[in-house]
PDB file of C-alpha atoms and ligand atoms in Angstrom:
ATOM      1  CA  MET A 259      -5.929 -27.843  -5.144  1.00  0.00           C
ATOM      2  CA  THR A 260      -5.609 -28.831  -1.487  1.00  0.00           C
ATOM      3  CA  GLY A 261      -4.193 -26.407   0.995  1.00  0.00           C
ATOM      4  CA  ALA A 262      -3.394 -28.304   4.194  1.00  0.00           C
ATOM      5  CA  ASN A 263      -1.062 -25.516   5.330  1.00  0.00           C
ATOM      6  CA  GLY A 264      -2.966 -22.665   3.809  1.00  0.00           C
ATOM      7  CA  ALA A 265      -5.908 -20.597   4.827  1.00  0.00           C
ATOM      8  CA  GLY A 266      -8.977 -19.013   3.350  1.00  0.00           C
ATOM      9  CA  ARG A 267     -10.780 -16.071   4.851  1.00  0.00           C
ATOM     10  CA  TYR A 268     -13.821 -13.878   4.927  1.00  0.00           C
ATOM     11  CA  ALA A 269     -13.203 -10.151   5.286  1.00  0.00           C
ATOM     12  CA  PRO A 270     -16.408  -8.220   5.976  1.00  0.00           C
ATOM     13  CA  SER A 271     -16.540  -4.432   6.181  1.00  0.00           C
ATOM     14  CA  PRO A 272     -18.544  -3.549   9.304  1.00  0.00           C
ATOM     15  CA  SER A 273     -20.704  -0.907   7.677  1.00  0.00           C
ATOM     16  CA  GLY A 274     -24.011  -2.413   8.748  1.00  0.00           C
ATOM     17  CA  ASP A 275     -25.634  -5.820   9.079  1.00  0.00           C
ATOM     18  CA  LEU A 276     -24.693  -8.515   6.570  1.00  0.00           C
ATOM     19  CA  HIS A 277     -27.411  -9.253   4.046  1.00  0.00           C
ATOM     20  CA  VAL A 278     -28.114 -12.570   2.375  1.00  0.00           C
ATOM     21  CA  GLY A 279     -25.662 -11.717  -0.427  1.00  0.00           C
ATOM     22  CA  ASN A 280     -22.842 -11.212   2.069  1.00  0.00           C
ATOM     23  CA  LEU A 281     -23.865 -14.352   3.943  1.00  0.00           C
ATOM     24  CA  ARG A 282     -23.807 -16.355   0.735  1.00  0.00           C
ATOM     25  CA  THR A 283     -20.296 -15.120  -0.122  1.00  0.00           C
ATOM     26  CA  ALA A 284     -19.166 -15.979   3.422  1.00  0.00           C
ATOM     27  CA  LEU A 285     -20.702 -19.437   3.125  1.00  0.00           C
ATOM     28  CA  LEU A 286     -18.856 -20.000  -0.146  1.00  0.00           C
ATOM     29  CA  ALA A 287     -15.545 -18.775   1.302  1.00  0.00           C
ATOM     30  CA  TRP A 288     -16.034 -21.164   4.214  1.00  0.00           C
ATOM     31  CA  CYS A 289     -16.902 -24.101   1.922  1.00  0.00           C
ATOM     32  CA  PHE A 290     -13.913 -23.411  -0.343  1.00  0.00           C
ATOM     33  CA  ALA A 291     -11.558 -23.377   2.658  1.00  0.00           C
ATOM     34  CA  ARG A 292     -12.990 -26.316   4.566  1.00  0.00           C
ATOM     35  CA  ALA A 293     -13.435 -28.512   1.492  1.00  0.00           C
ATOM     36  CA  SER A 294      -9.762 -28.010   0.586  1.00  0.00           C
ATOM     37  CA  GLY A 295      -8.506 -28.718   4.111  1.00  0.00           C
ATOM     38  CA  ARG A 296      -7.576 -25.115   4.767  1.00  0.00           C
ATOM     39  CA  ARG A 297      -7.972 -23.109   7.931  1.00  0.00           C
ATOM     40  CA  PHE A 298     -10.618 -20.427   7.736  1.00  0.00           C
ATOM     41  CA  LEU A 299      -9.812 -17.003   9.170  1.00  0.00           C
ATOM     42  CA  MET A 300     -11.946 -13.937   9.798  1.00  0.00           C
ATOM     43  CA  ARG A 301     -10.775 -10.373   9.297  1.00  0.00           C
ATOM     44  CA  VAL A 302     -12.922  -7.362  10.102  1.00  0.00           C
ATOM     45  CA  GLU A 303     -12.053  -4.622   7.587  1.00  0.00           C
ATOM     46  CA  ASP A 304     -12.595  -1.677   9.907  1.00  0.00           C
ATOM     47  CA  LEU A 305     -10.088   0.823   8.521  1.00  0.00           C
ATOM     48  CA  ASP A 306     -12.774   3.359   7.831  1.00  0.00           C
ATOM     49  CA  ARG A 307     -13.164   4.846  11.308  1.00  0.00           C
ATOM     50  CA  ALA A 308     -16.618   6.170  10.560  1.00  0.00           C
ATOM     51  CA  ARG A 309     -17.991   2.650  10.674  1.00  0.00           C
ATOM     52  CA  ASP A 310     -20.414   1.406  13.273  1.00  0.00           C
ATOM     53  CA  ALA A 311     -18.447  -0.295  16.049  1.00  0.00           C
ATOM     54  CA  GLY A 312     -21.325  -2.609  16.998  1.00  0.00           C
ATOM     55  CA  ALA A 313     -21.753  -3.829  13.432  1.00  0.00           C
ATOM     56  CA  ALA A 314     -18.682  -6.082  13.513  1.00  0.00           C
ATOM     57  CA  ALA A 315     -19.977  -7.979  16.539  1.00  0.00           C
ATOM     58  CA  ARG A 316     -23.407  -8.395  14.941  1.00  0.00           C
ATOM     59  CA  GLN A 317     -21.856  -9.591  11.684  1.00  0.00           C
ATOM     60  CA  LEU A 318     -19.763 -12.228  13.449  1.00  0.00           C
ATOM     61  CA  ASP A 319     -22.780 -13.312  15.433  1.00  0.00           C
ATOM     62  CA  ASP A 320     -24.814 -13.734  12.240  1.00  0.00           C
ATOM     63  CA  LEU A 321     -22.054 -15.775  10.607  1.00  0.00           C
ATOM     64  CA  SER A 322     -22.028 -18.101  13.626  1.00  0.00           C
ATOM     65  CA  ARG A 323     -25.798 -18.335  13.580  1.00  0.00           C
ATOM     66  CA  ILE A 324     -25.826 -19.742  10.072  1.00  0.00           C
ATOM     67  CA  GLY A 325     -23.284 -22.328  11.242  1.00  0.00           C
ATOM     68  CA  LEU A 326     -19.932 -20.958  10.043  1.00  0.00           C
ATOM     69  CA  ASP A 327     -16.874 -21.224  12.260  1.00  0.00           C
ATOM     70  CA  TRP A 328     -13.372 -19.846  11.984  1.00  0.00           C
ATOM     71  CA  ASP A 329      -9.976 -20.590  13.429  1.00  0.00           C
ATOM     72  CA  GLY A 330      -8.777 -18.280  16.178  1.00  0.00           C
ATOM     73  CA  GLU A 331     -10.153 -14.872  17.016  1.00  0.00           C
ATOM     74  CA  ALA A 332     -11.352 -12.513  14.310  1.00  0.00           C
ATOM     75  CA  VAL A 333      -8.529 -10.154  13.326  1.00  0.00           C
ATOM     76  CA  LEU A 334      -9.221  -6.422  13.250  1.00  0.00           C
ATOM     77  CA  GLN A 335      -7.663  -4.759  10.227  1.00  0.00           C
ATOM     78  CA  SER A 336      -7.236  -1.526  12.208  1.00  0.00           C
ATOM     79  CA  GLU A 337      -4.694  -3.364  14.383  1.00  0.00           C
ATOM     80  CA  LEU A 338      -2.516  -4.254  11.405  1.00  0.00           C
ATOM     81  CA  GLY A 339      -1.532  -0.670  10.588  1.00  0.00           C
ATOM     82  CA  ARG A 340       2.164  -1.200  11.206  1.00  0.00           C
ATOM     83  CA  GLY A 341       2.341  -3.708   8.365  1.00  0.00           C
ATOM     84  CA  HIS A 342       0.517  -1.293   6.046  1.00  0.00           C
ATOM     85  CA  ASP A 343       2.931   1.535   6.862  1.00  0.00           C
ATOM     86  CA  ALA A 344       5.942  -0.747   6.397  1.00  0.00           C
ATOM     87  CA  ALA A 345       4.711  -1.863   2.985  1.00  0.00           C
ATOM     88  CA  ILE A 346       4.190   1.725   1.813  1.00  0.00           C
ATOM     89  CA  ASP A 347       7.653   2.673   3.126  1.00  0.00           C
ATOM     90  CA  ARG A 348       9.166  -0.228   1.279  1.00  0.00           C
ATOM     91  CA  LEU A 349       7.521   0.757  -1.983  1.00  0.00           C
ATOM     92  CA  ALA A 350       8.537   4.389  -1.433  1.00  0.00           C
ATOM     93  CA  GLU A 351      12.171   3.394  -0.898  1.00  0.00           C
ATOM     94  CA  ALA A 352      12.034   1.608  -4.237  1.00  0.00           C
ATOM     95  CA  GLY A 353      10.757   4.825  -5.892  1.00  0.00           C
ATOM     96  CA  LEU A 354       7.326   3.318  -6.449  1.00  0.00           C
ATOM     97  CA  VAL A 355       5.192   5.865  -4.583  1.00  0.00           C
ATOM     98  CA  TYR A 356       4.250   9.419  -5.485  1.00  0.00           C
ATOM     99  CA  GLU A 357       2.070  12.156  -4.045  1.00  0.00           C
ATOM    100  CA  CYS A 358      -1.143  12.957  -5.848  1.00  0.00           C
ATOM    101  CA  THR A 359      -3.202  16.093  -5.305  1.00  0.00           C
ATOM    102  CA  CYS A 360      -5.931  15.321  -7.831  1.00  0.00           C
ATOM    103  CA  THR A 361      -9.536  15.372  -6.746  1.00  0.00           C
ATOM    104  CA  ARG A 362     -12.054  13.001  -8.259  1.00  0.00           C
ATOM    105  CA  ALA A 363     -13.273  15.878 -10.435  1.00  0.00           C
ATOM    106  CA  ASP A 364      -9.692  16.565 -11.669  1.00  0.00           C
ATOM    107  CA  ILE A 365      -9.360  12.940 -12.697  1.00  0.00           C
ATOM    108  CA  LEU A 366     -12.678  12.932 -14.530  1.00  0.00           C
ATOM    109  CA  ALA A 367     -11.795  16.170 -16.334  1.00  0.00           C
ATOM    110  CA  ALA A 368      -8.297  15.070 -17.419  1.00  0.00           C
ATOM    111  CA  PRO A 369      -7.875  13.566 -20.861  1.00  0.00           C
ATOM    112  CA  SER A 370      -7.333   9.837 -20.430  1.00  0.00           C
ATOM    113  CA  ALA A 371      -4.210   8.132 -21.736  1.00  0.00           C
ATOM    114  CA  PRO A 372      -4.639   6.131 -24.963  1.00  0.00           C
ATOM    115  CA  HIS A 373      -5.715   2.508 -24.316  1.00  0.00           C
ATOM    116  CA  ALA A 374      -6.275   3.253 -20.625  1.00  0.00           C
ATOM    117  CA  PRO A 375      -9.170   1.423 -18.955  1.00  0.00           C
ATOM    118  CA  PRO A 376     -12.206   3.633 -18.189  1.00  0.00           C
ATOM    119  CA  GLY A 377     -11.722   5.624 -14.996  1.00  0.00           C
ATOM    120  CA  ALA A 378      -7.977   4.929 -14.932  1.00  0.00           C
ATOM    121  CA  TYR A 379      -5.748   7.509 -13.286  1.00  0.00           C
ATOM    122  CA  PRO A 380      -4.395   9.702 -16.103  1.00  0.00           C
ATOM    123  CA  GLY A 381      -0.970  10.170 -14.498  1.00  0.00           C
ATOM    124  CA  THR A 382      -1.288  13.917 -13.825  1.00  0.00           C
ATOM    125  CA  CYS A 383       0.964  13.884 -10.736  1.00  0.00           C
ATOM    126  CA  ARG A 384       3.249  11.015 -11.724  1.00  0.00           C
ATOM    127  CA  ASP A 385       6.185  12.961 -13.084  1.00  0.00           C
ATOM    128  CA  ARG A 386       6.160  16.135 -11.028  1.00  0.00           C
ATOM    129  CA  SER A 387       9.479  17.575  -9.835  1.00  0.00           C
ATOM    130  CA  GLU A 388      10.131  18.037  -6.118  1.00  0.00           C
ATOM    131  CA  ALA A 389       9.496  21.790  -6.494  1.00  0.00           C
ATOM    132  CA  GLU A 390       6.176  21.176  -8.228  1.00  0.00           C
ATOM    133  CA  ARG A 391       5.149  18.731  -5.501  1.00  0.00           C
ATOM    134  CA  ALA A 392       5.927  21.330  -2.820  1.00  0.00           C
ATOM    135  CA  ARG A 393       3.793  23.900  -4.681  1.00  0.00           C
ATOM    136  CA  GLU A 394       0.988  21.373  -5.036  1.00  0.00           C
ATOM    137  CA  ARG A 395       1.083  20.568  -1.316  1.00  0.00           C
ATOM    138  CA  GLN A 396       0.716  24.262  -0.574  1.00  0.00           C
ATOM    139  CA  ARG A 397      -2.020  24.704  -3.116  1.00  0.00           C
ATOM    140  CA  ILE A 398      -4.273  22.060  -1.603  1.00  0.00           C
ATOM    141  CA  ALA A 399      -3.534  22.736   2.112  1.00  0.00           C
ATOM    142  CA  PRO A 400      -5.073  21.913   4.524  1.00  0.00           C
ATOM    143  CA  ARG A 401      -6.036  18.940   2.391  1.00  0.00           C
ATOM    144  CA  ARG A 402      -3.098  16.553   2.086  1.00  0.00           C
ATOM    145  CA  PRO A 403      -1.904  14.603  -0.942  1.00  0.00           C
ATOM    146  CA  ALA A 404      -2.825  10.973  -1.444  1.00  0.00           C
ATOM    147  CA  LEU A 405      -0.085   8.445  -2.211  1.00  0.00           C
ATOM    148  CA  ARG A 406      -0.243   6.472  -5.433  1.00  0.00           C
ATOM    149  CA  LEU A 407       1.647   3.448  -6.657  1.00  0.00           C
ATOM    150  CA  ARG A 408       3.946   4.193  -9.578  1.00  0.00           C
ATOM    151  CA  VAL A 409       3.325   1.067 -11.624  1.00  0.00           C
ATOM    152  CA  PRO A 410       6.670   0.350 -13.279  1.00  0.00           C
ATOM    153  CA  THR A 411       6.625   1.229 -16.961  1.00  0.00           C
ATOM    154  CA  GLY A 412       6.359  -1.866 -19.086  1.00  0.00           C
ATOM    155  CA  MET A 413       5.016  -4.044 -16.264  1.00  0.00           C
ATOM    156  CA  ALA A 414       2.695  -6.553 -17.868  1.00  0.00           C
ATOM    157  CA  ALA A 415      -0.913  -6.454 -16.709  1.00  0.00           C
ATOM    158  CA  PRO A 416      -1.356  -9.527 -14.545  1.00  0.00           C
ATOM    159  CA  GLU A 417      -3.457 -12.514 -15.588  1.00  0.00           C
ATOM    160  CA  PHE A 418      -4.731 -15.178 -13.264  1.00  0.00           C
ATOM    161  CA  ASP A 419      -6.936 -18.267 -13.244  1.00  0.00           C
ATOM    162  CA  ASP A 420     -10.024 -17.634 -11.177  1.00  0.00           C
ATOM    163  CA  ARG A 421     -11.691 -20.740  -9.703  1.00  0.00           C
ATOM    164  CA  ILE A 422     -15.058 -19.531 -10.940  1.00  0.00           C
ATOM    165  CA  ARG A 423     -14.465 -17.087 -13.772  1.00  0.00           C
ATOM    166  CA  GLY A 424     -11.588 -18.885 -15.464  1.00  0.00           C
ATOM    167  CA  ARG A 425      -8.773 -16.846 -17.003  1.00  0.00           C
ATOM    168  CA  VAL A 426      -8.945 -13.178 -16.008  1.00  0.00           C
ATOM    169  CA  VAL A 427      -6.829 -10.586 -17.788  1.00  0.00           C
ATOM    170  CA  GLY A 428      -6.444  -7.441 -15.793  1.00  0.00           C
ATOM    171  CA  GLU A 429      -5.804  -3.795 -16.387  1.00  0.00           C
ATOM    172  CA  ILE A 430      -3.920  -1.605 -13.959  1.00  0.00           C
ATOM    173  CA  ASP A 431      -3.251   2.047 -13.380  1.00  0.00           C
ATOM    174  CA  ASP A 432      -1.416   4.048 -10.696  1.00  0.00           C
ATOM    175  CA  PHE A 433      -3.873   3.366  -7.906  1.00  0.00           C
ATOM    176  CA  VAL A 434      -4.088   4.974  -4.456  1.00  0.00           C
ATOM    177  CA  LEU A 435      -2.189   3.384  -1.561  1.00  0.00           C
ATOM    178  CA  ARG A 436      -3.045   5.950   1.094  1.00  0.00           C
ATOM    179  CA  ARG A 437      -5.807   8.519   0.901  1.00  0.00           C
ATOM    180  CA  GLY A 438      -5.249  12.186   1.638  1.00  0.00           C
ATOM    181  CA  ASP A 439      -6.912  11.758   5.048  1.00  0.00           C
ATOM    182  CA  GLY A 440      -4.221   9.217   5.973  1.00  0.00           C
ATOM    183  CA  THR A 441      -6.430   6.133   5.646  1.00  0.00           C
ATOM    184  CA  VAL A 442      -4.744   3.180   3.977  1.00  0.00           C
ATOM    185  CA  ALA A 443      -6.538   2.105   0.814  1.00  0.00           C
ATOM    186  CA  TYR A 444      -8.306  -1.250   0.636  1.00  0.00           C
ATOM    187  CA  ASN A 445      -6.066  -2.404  -2.224  1.00  0.00           C
ATOM    188  CA  LEU A 446      -2.911  -2.036  -0.148  1.00  0.00           C
ATOM    189  CA  ALA A 447      -4.349  -3.287   3.136  1.00  0.00           C
ATOM    190  CA  VAL A 448      -5.927  -6.399   1.668  1.00  0.00           C
ATOM    191  CA  VAL A 449      -2.673  -7.551   0.083  1.00  0.00           C
ATOM    192  CA  VAL A 450      -0.533  -6.914   3.148  1.00  0.00           C
ATOM    193  CA  ASP A 451      -3.041  -8.476   5.542  1.00  0.00           C
ATOM    194  CA  ASP A 452      -3.735 -11.563   3.457  1.00  0.00           C
ATOM    195  CA  ALA A 453       0.009 -12.244   3.268  1.00  0.00           C
ATOM    196  CA  ALA A 454       0.510 -11.586   7.000  1.00  0.00           C
ATOM    197  CA  MET A 455      -2.315 -14.007   7.832  1.00  0.00           C
ATOM    198  CA  GLY A 456      -0.959 -16.731   5.535  1.00  0.00           C
ATOM    199  CA  ILE A 457      -3.991 -16.580   3.237  1.00  0.00           C
ATOM    200  CA  ASP A 458      -3.533 -18.589   0.056  1.00  0.00           C
ATOM    201  CA  GLN A 459      -7.183 -18.675  -1.000  1.00  0.00           C
ATOM    202  CA  VAL A 460      -9.189 -15.508  -1.548  1.00  0.00           C
ATOM    203  CA  VAL A 461     -12.929 -15.903  -2.067  1.00  0.00           C
ATOM    204  CA  ARG A 462     -14.990 -12.719  -2.434  1.00  0.00           C
ATOM    205  CA  GLY A 463     -17.750 -11.102  -4.427  1.00  0.00           C
ATOM    206  CA  ASP A 464     -17.115 -10.680  -8.117  1.00  0.00           C
ATOM    207  CA  ASP A 465     -17.607  -6.919  -7.853  1.00  0.00           C
ATOM    208  CA  LEU A 466     -13.971  -6.991  -6.701  1.00  0.00           C
ATOM    209  CA  VAL A 467     -12.586  -8.982  -9.624  1.00  0.00           C
ATOM    210  CA  THR A 468     -11.257  -5.831 -11.304  1.00  0.00           C
ATOM    211  CA  SER A 469      -9.257  -5.023  -8.166  1.00  0.00           C
ATOM    212  CA  THR A 470      -7.409  -8.329  -8.146  1.00  0.00           C
ATOM    213  CA  PRO A 471      -4.881  -7.418 -10.887  1.00  0.00           C
ATOM    214  CA  ARG A 472      -3.880  -4.476  -8.683  1.00  0.00           C
ATOM    215  CA  HIS A 473      -3.407  -6.848  -5.780  1.00  0.00           C
ATOM    216  CA  ILE A 474      -1.231  -9.121  -7.872  1.00  0.00           C
ATOM    217  CA  VAL A 475       0.943  -6.173  -8.918  1.00  0.00           C
ATOM    218  CA  LEU A 476       1.429  -5.279  -5.257  1.00  0.00           C
ATOM    219  CA  GLN A 477       2.147  -8.883  -4.313  1.00  0.00           C
ATOM    220  CA  ARG A 478       4.874  -8.989  -6.934  1.00  0.00           C
ATOM    221  CA  LEU A 479       6.380  -5.627  -6.028  1.00  0.00           C
ATOM    222  CA  LEU A 480       6.390  -6.527  -2.324  1.00  0.00           C
ATOM    223  CA  GLY A 481       7.719 -10.041  -2.889  1.00  0.00           C
ATOM    224  CA  LEU A 482       4.585 -11.645  -1.405  1.00  0.00           C
ATOM    225  CA  PRO A 483       2.958 -14.907  -2.550  1.00  0.00           C
ATOM    226  CA  SER A 484       0.847 -14.444  -5.674  1.00  0.00           C
ATOM    227  CA  PRO A 485      -0.959 -16.751  -8.142  1.00  0.00           C
ATOM    228  CA  PRO A 486      -0.605 -19.655  -8.652  1.00  0.00           C
ATOM    229  CA  ASP A 487       0.503 -19.895  -4.993  1.00  0.00           C
ATOM    230  CA  VAL A 488      -2.549 -17.870  -4.013  1.00  0.00           C
ATOM    231  CA  GLU A 489      -5.861 -18.871  -5.545  1.00  0.00           C
ATOM    232  CA  PHE A 490      -8.770 -16.549  -6.212  1.00  0.00           C
ATOM    233  CA  ALA A 491     -12.479 -17.250  -6.566  1.00  0.00           C
ATOM    234  CA  HIS A 492     -14.786 -14.346  -7.338  1.00  0.00           C
ATOM    235  CA  VAL A 493     -18.318 -15.432  -6.632  1.00  0.00           C
ATOM    236  CA  PRO A 494     -21.448 -14.106  -8.342  1.00  0.00           C
ATOM    237  CA  LEU A 495     -23.353 -11.469  -6.444  1.00  0.00           C
ATOM    238  CA  VAL A 496     -26.896 -11.676  -5.231  1.00  0.00           C
ATOM    239  CA  LEU A 497     -29.287  -9.314  -6.974  1.00  0.00           C
ATOM    240  CA  GLY A 498     -32.494  -7.735  -5.780  1.00  0.00           C
ATOM    241  CA  SER A 499     -35.723  -8.024  -7.731  1.00  0.00           C
ATOM    242  CA  LEU A 500     -34.860  -4.911  -9.792  1.00  0.00           C
ATOM    243  CA  GLY A 501     -31.696  -6.570 -11.091  1.00  0.00           C
ATOM    244  CA  ALA A 502     -29.300  -4.366  -9.115  1.00  0.00           C
ATOM    245  CA  ARG A 503     -27.016  -5.580  -6.378  1.00  0.00           C
ATOM    246  CA  LEU A 504     -29.057  -6.620  -3.324  1.00  0.00           C
ATOM    247  CA  ALA A 505     -29.478  -3.787  -0.829  1.00  0.00           C
ATOM    248  CA  LYS A 506     -31.628  -2.732   2.097  1.00  0.00           C
ATOM    249  CA  ARG A 507     -34.230  -1.275  -0.278  1.00  0.00           C
ATOM    250  CA  ASP A 508     -35.032  -4.862  -1.273  1.00  0.00           C
ATOM    251  CA  GLY A 509     -36.846  -5.342   2.029  1.00  0.00           C
ATOM    252  CA  ALA A 510     -36.056  -8.086   4.522  1.00  0.00           C
ATOM    253  CA  VAL A 511     -32.496  -9.021   3.602  1.00  0.00           C
ATOM    254  CA  THR A 512     -30.552  -9.318   6.866  1.00  0.00           C
ATOM    255  CA  LEU A 513     -30.695 -12.238   9.253  1.00  0.00           C
ATOM    256  CA  ALA A 514     -32.348 -10.002  11.855  1.00  0.00           C
ATOM    257  CA  ASP A 515     -35.028  -8.899   9.334  1.00  0.00           C
ATOM    258  CA  LEU A 516     -35.626 -12.479   8.338  1.00  0.00           C
ATOM    259  CA  ARG A 517     -35.770 -13.638  11.944  1.00  0.00           C
ATOM    260  CA  SER A 518     -38.407 -11.078  12.809  1.00  0.00           C
ATOM    261  CA  ALA A 519     -40.339 -12.242   9.776  1.00  0.00           C
ATOM    262  CA  GLY A 520     -40.207 -15.802  11.068  1.00  0.00           C
ATOM    263  CA  ALA A 521     -37.291 -17.332   9.147  1.00  0.00           C
ATOM    264  CA  SER A 522     -34.705 -19.065  11.339  1.00  0.00           C
ATOM    265  CA  ALA A 523     -30.954 -19.008  10.611  1.00  0.00           C
ATOM    266  CA  GLU A 524     -31.226 -22.717   9.659  1.00  0.00           C
ATOM    267  CA  LYS A 525     -33.878 -21.809   7.129  1.00  0.00           C
ATOM    268  CA  VAL A 526     -31.693 -19.045   5.679  1.00  0.00           C
ATOM    269  CA  LEU A 527     -28.777 -21.475   5.410  1.00  0.00           C
ATOM    270  CA  ALA A 528     -31.030 -23.940   3.608  1.00  0.00           C
ATOM    271  CA  VAL A 529     -32.170 -21.285   1.130  1.00  0.00           C
ATOM    272  CA  LEU A 530     -28.584 -20.205   0.457  1.00  0.00           C
ATOM    273  CA  ALA A 531     -27.514 -23.827   0.005  1.00  0.00           C
ATOM    274  CA  GLN A 532     -30.337 -24.368  -2.432  1.00  0.00           C
ATOM    275  CA  SER A 533     -29.270 -21.301  -4.409  1.00  0.00           C
ATOM    276  CA  LEU A 534     -25.838 -22.896  -4.753  1.00  0.00           C
ATOM    277  CA  ASP A 535     -27.292 -26.244  -5.900  1.00  0.00           C
ATOM    278  CA  LEU A 536     -26.038 -27.761  -2.647  1.00  0.00           C
ATOM    279  CA  ALA A 537     -29.447 -28.648  -1.265  1.00  0.00           C
ATOM    280  CA  ALA A 538     -32.827 -29.729  -2.560  1.00  0.00           C
ATOM    281  CA  PRO A 539     -35.823 -27.393  -2.158  1.00  0.00           C
ATOM    282  CA  GLY A 540     -37.016 -27.494   1.434  1.00  0.00           C
ATOM    283  CA  GLU A 541     -34.145 -29.684   2.599  1.00  0.00           C
ATOM    284  CA  ARG A 542     -32.650 -28.771   5.982  1.00  0.00           C
ATOM    285  CA  VAL A 543     -28.878 -28.871   5.841  1.00  0.00           C
ATOM    286  CA  HIS A 544     -25.933 -28.716   8.204  1.00  0.00           C
ATOM    287  CA  PRO A 545     -22.818 -26.777   7.081  1.00  0.00           C
ATOM    288  CA  GLN A 546     -20.680 -29.923   7.249  1.00  0.00           C
ATOM    289  CA  LEU A 547     -22.975 -31.606   4.746  1.00  0.00           C
ATOM    290  CA  LEU A 548     -22.406 -28.693   2.376  1.00  0.00           C
ATOM    291  CA  VAL A 549     -18.636 -29.183   2.623  1.00  0.00           C
ATOM    292  CA  GLU A 550     -19.091 -32.824   1.687  1.00  0.00           C
ATOM    293  CA  ARG A 551     -21.210 -31.868  -1.319  1.00  0.00           C
ATOM    294  CA  PHE A 552     -19.089 -28.899  -2.328  1.00  0.00           C
ATOM    295  CA  ASP A 553     -17.695 -28.973  -5.864  1.00  0.00           C
ATOM    296  CA  PRO A 554     -16.309 -25.636  -7.125  1.00  0.00           C
ATOM    297  CA  GLY A 555     -16.687 -26.813 -10.720  1.00  0.00           C
ATOM    298  CA  ALA A 556     -20.434 -27.299 -10.291  1.00  0.00           C
ATOM    299  CA  LEU A 557     -21.262 -23.936  -8.703  1.00  0.00           C
ATOM    300  CA  PRO A 558     -23.747 -21.691 -10.514  1.00  0.00           C
ATOM    301  CA  ARG A 559     -21.835 -19.137 -12.571  1.00  0.00           C
ATOM    302  CA  SER A 560     -24.402 -16.389 -12.751  1.00  0.00           C
ATOM    303  CA  ALA A 561     -25.857 -13.985 -10.223  1.00  0.00           C
ATOM    304  CA  TRP A 562     -28.705 -15.221  -8.039  1.00  0.00           C
ATOM    305  CA  VAL A 563     -31.816 -13.127  -7.648  1.00  0.00           C
ATOM    306  CA  TRP A 564     -32.977 -13.084  -4.047  1.00  0.00           C
ATOM    307  CA  PRO A 565     -36.471 -14.520  -4.268  1.00  0.00           C
ATOM    308  CA  GLY A 566     -37.807 -12.459  -1.353  1.00  0.00           C
ATOM    309  CA  LEU A 567     -38.793 -13.765   2.018  1.00  0.00           C
ATOM    310  CA  GLU A 568     -42.196 -15.189   1.032  1.00  0.00           C
ATOM    311  CA  ASN A 569     -40.732 -17.231  -1.765  1.00  0.00           C
ATOM    312  CA  ALA A 570     -37.615 -18.208   0.173  1.00  0.00           C
ATOM    313  CA  ALA A 571     -39.730 -19.248   3.141  1.00  0.00           C
ATOM    314  CA  THR A 572     -41.963 -21.497   1.102  1.00  0.00           C
ATOM    315  CA  SER A 573     -39.358 -23.003  -1.219  1.00  0.00           C
TER     316      SER A 573
HETATM  317  N1  LIG B 325     -14.147  -5.904   2.876  1.00  0.00           N
HETATM  318  C1  LIG B 325     -14.513  -6.164   1.530  1.00  0.00           C
HETATM  319  C2  LIG B 325     -16.001  -6.160   1.389  1.00  0.00           C
HETATM  320  O1  LIG B 325     -16.701  -6.360   2.380  1.00  0.00           O
HETATM  321  C3  LIG B 325     -14.063  -7.530   1.021  1.00  0.00           C
HETATM  322  C4  LIG B 325     -12.650  -7.558   0.765  1.00  0.00           C
HETATM  323  C5  LIG B 325     -12.093  -8.872   0.282  1.00  0.00           C
HETATM  324  O2  LIG B 325     -12.720  -9.927   0.513  1.00  0.00           O
HETATM  325  O3  LIG B 325     -11.007  -8.823  -0.269  1.00  0.00           O
HETATM  326  O4  LIG B 325     -16.477  -5.951   0.300  1.00  0.00           O
END
C-alpha cells in the first residue's frame, strides 16, 4: 500500500535511553514510512510526568545518530491534552464512560465474566446507579475514580490485518481512559494523537498488539480513521540472552553504552540492518539503502536475540 498523503510515526516514551530493541523498532517504523512514500513523524509520549525530562532529547539525538530523520519538529504528547479531554467528553456525552473505583487488587479478586480474556475488567462498576457512584467516590476519597470506556454491548471484537502478523482477532473489555490521578491512559491518547497527526501507518513493538483492538474500538466510536484506512505492523521484539525482553540488565544495550565500548552509531545501524536481513554481515549501510531494500513481506517474523556487543562488533 502506498501512502503519499499519509504518515507513519515513532512514539517513544522518554523513560530512559533507547536500547537496541527500541532503535530497531524505530528503524522499522522509518523504513515502513519512507518505503511507502509516507511522511515520518515523531511523537514523544511524555504523559507520565514522572519521566526524565532529559531523556526525550537524548532519545531523539540517538535516533538521528543512527541516521533516521523525521518531518517537522517532534510533537510532545503532553501538549495534546485538549484533544484527549475533548475525546473523553465526547464519549461521555454518548453515555460511553463510567467511573470506576476498583483497585488492581479488587479486579484480581473479582470473579471474571465467562469467556472474558485473562485480566479483563470484570465490570464491577459498570452498572452502578448515581447514588452508588456518589457513595463510592466518598468511600475512596481522597483517591479519585478512574474513567472507563463502556464498550457497547454486542460490539464485535475488532479484527485487522497486520502487515507482519497477518490476521489478528482481538478481545476487548471496558478499559481505562483516564486514571484516578487524572492522567490520560495510553490507549486513549495514542488513538486521538495518531488521528490528529494524520497517521495512517502504525508500526510498533508486538508487545502492544493486544492493545490494538482497543484502539480500533475507540477509532470507531470516535469516528476516526481505522483499518483498512490505517495500517498496523507489530514488529518482533528484541530479546536478551535469557530469552526475556531486552533490558538494561543485559549489559551494553544503549547507543551511549555501545559508544563507550567502541561501537559507532554506523556500526549499530549495520548490526540492526543485518538482524532484519537488510544487510550482509559486516556490510556498512546507509539508511537510504535500507529503504531501497525494504520489503515488509521478507522481514524476519520472530524475535531477535541481541547477540551482545562482542558478537555484534565482530559480525
Ligand atoms: N510509547 C509507546 C512505547 O514506547 C509506544 C506507543 C505506540 O507506538 O503506539 O512503548
